[in-house]
GROMACS .gro file of C-alpha atoms in nm:
model
  109
    1MET     CA    1   2.846  -4.161  -7.324
    2THR     CA    2   2.941  -4.001  -6.958
    3LYS     CA    3   3.115  -3.671  -6.942
    4GLU     CA    4   3.429  -3.646  -6.705
    5LYS     CA    5   3.554  -3.307  -6.581
    6ASN     CA    6   3.897  -3.318  -6.704
    7SER     CA    7   3.801  -3.437  -7.039
    8ARG     CA    8   3.747  -3.208  -7.376
    9LEU     CA    9   3.610  -3.329  -7.697
   10VAL     CA   10   3.833  -3.244  -7.991
   11TYR     CA   11   3.648  -3.452  -8.251
   12SER     CA   12   3.293  -3.607  -8.331
   13THR     CA   13   3.224  -3.818  -8.596
   14GLU     CA   14   2.881  -3.664  -8.602
   15THR     CA   15   3.003  -3.294  -8.655
   16GLY     CA   16   3.368  -3.334  -8.709
   17ARG     CA   17   3.617  -3.079  -8.548
   18ILE     CA   18   3.495  -2.937  -8.205
   19LYS     CA   19   3.649  -2.581  -8.165
   20GLU     CA   20   3.722  -2.521  -7.802
   21GLU     CA   21   3.565  -2.232  -7.621
   22LYS     CA   22   3.771  -1.951  -7.467
   23PRO     CA   23   3.687  -1.822  -7.112
   24THR     CA   24   3.607  -1.454  -7.189
   25ALA     CA   25   3.868  -1.209  -7.034
   26THR     CA   26   3.682  -0.987  -6.760
   27ILE     CA   27   3.827  -0.669  -6.627
   28PRO     CA   28   3.943  -0.662  -6.270
   29GLN     CA   29   3.730  -0.452  -6.051
   30GLY     CA   30   3.922  -0.244  -5.809
   31ASP     CA   31   3.866   0.077  -5.621
   32GLY     CA   32   3.942   0.301  -5.941
   33VAL     CA   33   4.315   0.361  -5.803
   34VAL     CA   34   4.616   0.279  -6.031
   35ARG     CA   35   4.905   0.190  -5.776
   36ILE     CA   36   5.266   0.227  -5.894
   37ARG     CA   37   5.550   0.089  -5.692
   38ARG     CA   38   5.891  -0.036  -5.722
   39GLU     CA   39   6.009  -0.410  -5.635
   40THR     CA   40   6.297  -0.590  -5.625
   41ALA     CA   41   6.176  -0.907  -5.472
   42GLY     CA   42   6.254  -1.245  -5.654
   43ARG     CA   43   6.443  -1.036  -5.904
   44ASN     CA   44   6.796  -1.083  -5.775
   45GLY     CA   45   6.813  -0.729  -5.677
   46LYS     CA   46   6.714  -0.552  -5.983
   47GLY     CA   47   6.446  -0.342  -5.951
   48VAL     CA   48   6.098  -0.291  -6.166
   49THR     CA   49   5.816  -0.036  -6.142
   50THR     CA   50   5.502  -0.231  -6.130
   51ILE     CA   51   5.174  -0.070  -6.219
   52THR     CA   52   4.845  -0.271  -6.072
   53GLY     CA   53   4.463  -0.159  -6.070
   54VAL     CA   54   4.462  -0.029  -6.438
   55PRO     CA   55   4.069  -0.096  -6.558
   56LEU     CA   56   4.132  -0.231  -6.899
   57ASP     CA   57   4.108  -0.551  -7.079
   58GLU     CA   58   4.411  -0.770  -7.167
   59THR     CA   59   4.466  -0.628  -7.524
   60LYS     CA   60   4.430  -0.247  -7.422
   61LEU     CA   61   4.643  -0.336  -7.098
   62LYS     CA   62   4.898  -0.449  -7.341
   63ASP     CA   63   4.870  -0.153  -7.582
   64LEU     CA   64   4.927   0.077  -7.266
   65ALA     CA   65   5.228  -0.124  -7.162
   66LYS     CA   66   5.388  -0.096  -7.476
   67ALA     CA   67   5.330   0.269  -7.500
   68LEU     CA   68   5.481   0.315  -7.123
   69LYS     CA   69   5.770   0.105  -7.205
   70VAL     CA   70   5.847   0.350  -7.549
   71LEU     CA   71   5.808   0.660  -7.308
   72CYS     CA   72   6.073   0.502  -7.064
   73GLY     CA   73   6.318   0.361  -7.336
   74VAL     CA   74   6.312   0.043  -7.145
   75GLY     CA   75   6.175  -0.322  -7.164
   76GLY     CA   76   5.892  -0.466  -6.954
   77ALA     CA   77   5.593  -0.705  -6.947
   78VAL     CA   78   5.205  -0.761  -6.854
   79LYS     CA   79   5.150  -1.069  -6.594
   80ASP     CA   80   4.828  -1.153  -6.445
   81GLY     CA   81   4.691  -0.772  -6.537
   82VAL     CA   82   4.998  -0.635  -6.370
   83ILE     CA   83   5.240  -0.388  -6.590
   84GLU     CA   84   5.605  -0.448  -6.518
   85ILE     CA   85   5.822  -0.177  -6.640
   86GLN     CA   86   6.233  -0.210  -6.596
   87GLY     CA   87   6.409   0.007  -6.358
   88ASP     CA   88   6.255   0.307  -6.127
   89GLN     CA   89   6.033   0.496  -6.362
   90ARG     CA   90   5.764   0.577  -6.111
   91GLU     CA   91   5.784   0.979  -6.165
   92LYS     CA   92   5.760   0.927  -6.569
   93LEU     CA   93   5.474   0.690  -6.514
   94LYS     CA   94   5.271   0.876  -6.280
   95ALA     CA   95   5.271   1.188  -6.517
   96GLU     CA   96   5.188   0.978  -6.813
   97LEU     CA   97   4.901   0.799  -6.657
   98GLU     CA   98   4.754   1.123  -6.495
   99LYS     CA   99   4.780   1.275  -6.846
  100ARG     CA  100   4.553   0.949  -6.966
  101GLY     CA  101   4.290   1.042  -6.714
  102PHE     CA  102   4.380   0.787  -6.445
  103THR     CA  103   4.384   0.855  -6.071
  104VAL     CA  104   4.728   0.749  -5.974
  105LYS     CA  105   4.913   0.664  -5.610
  106LEU     CA  106   5.262   0.597  -5.537
  107ALA     CA  107   5.247   0.297  -5.330
  108GLY     CA  108   5.515   0.143  -5.145
  109GLY     CA  109   5.892   0.274  -5.072
   0.00000   0.00000   0.00000
């Protein structure tokens, strides 16, 4: 029995159902500075505030994003380790993140 790279075993007659191993999420290593910037690219002119460089794992990042969305009273999302908050909320977010102990820089225009 040869294993192929793209093959994944889901059931074996010897052991039964095989559970798929999920890769562990790693915390992205950065320079320790959280950067907040406003972006409109690819969003039909609608601006969002993006927060990058937050040294938290995926679940804590989602919890932080939820708290920031509630603080600003707007929607948002977490995509690939980047928190997106709708609208230009840079000053509110900077104050809140500094209160939580992060080193924050406003990046971009």
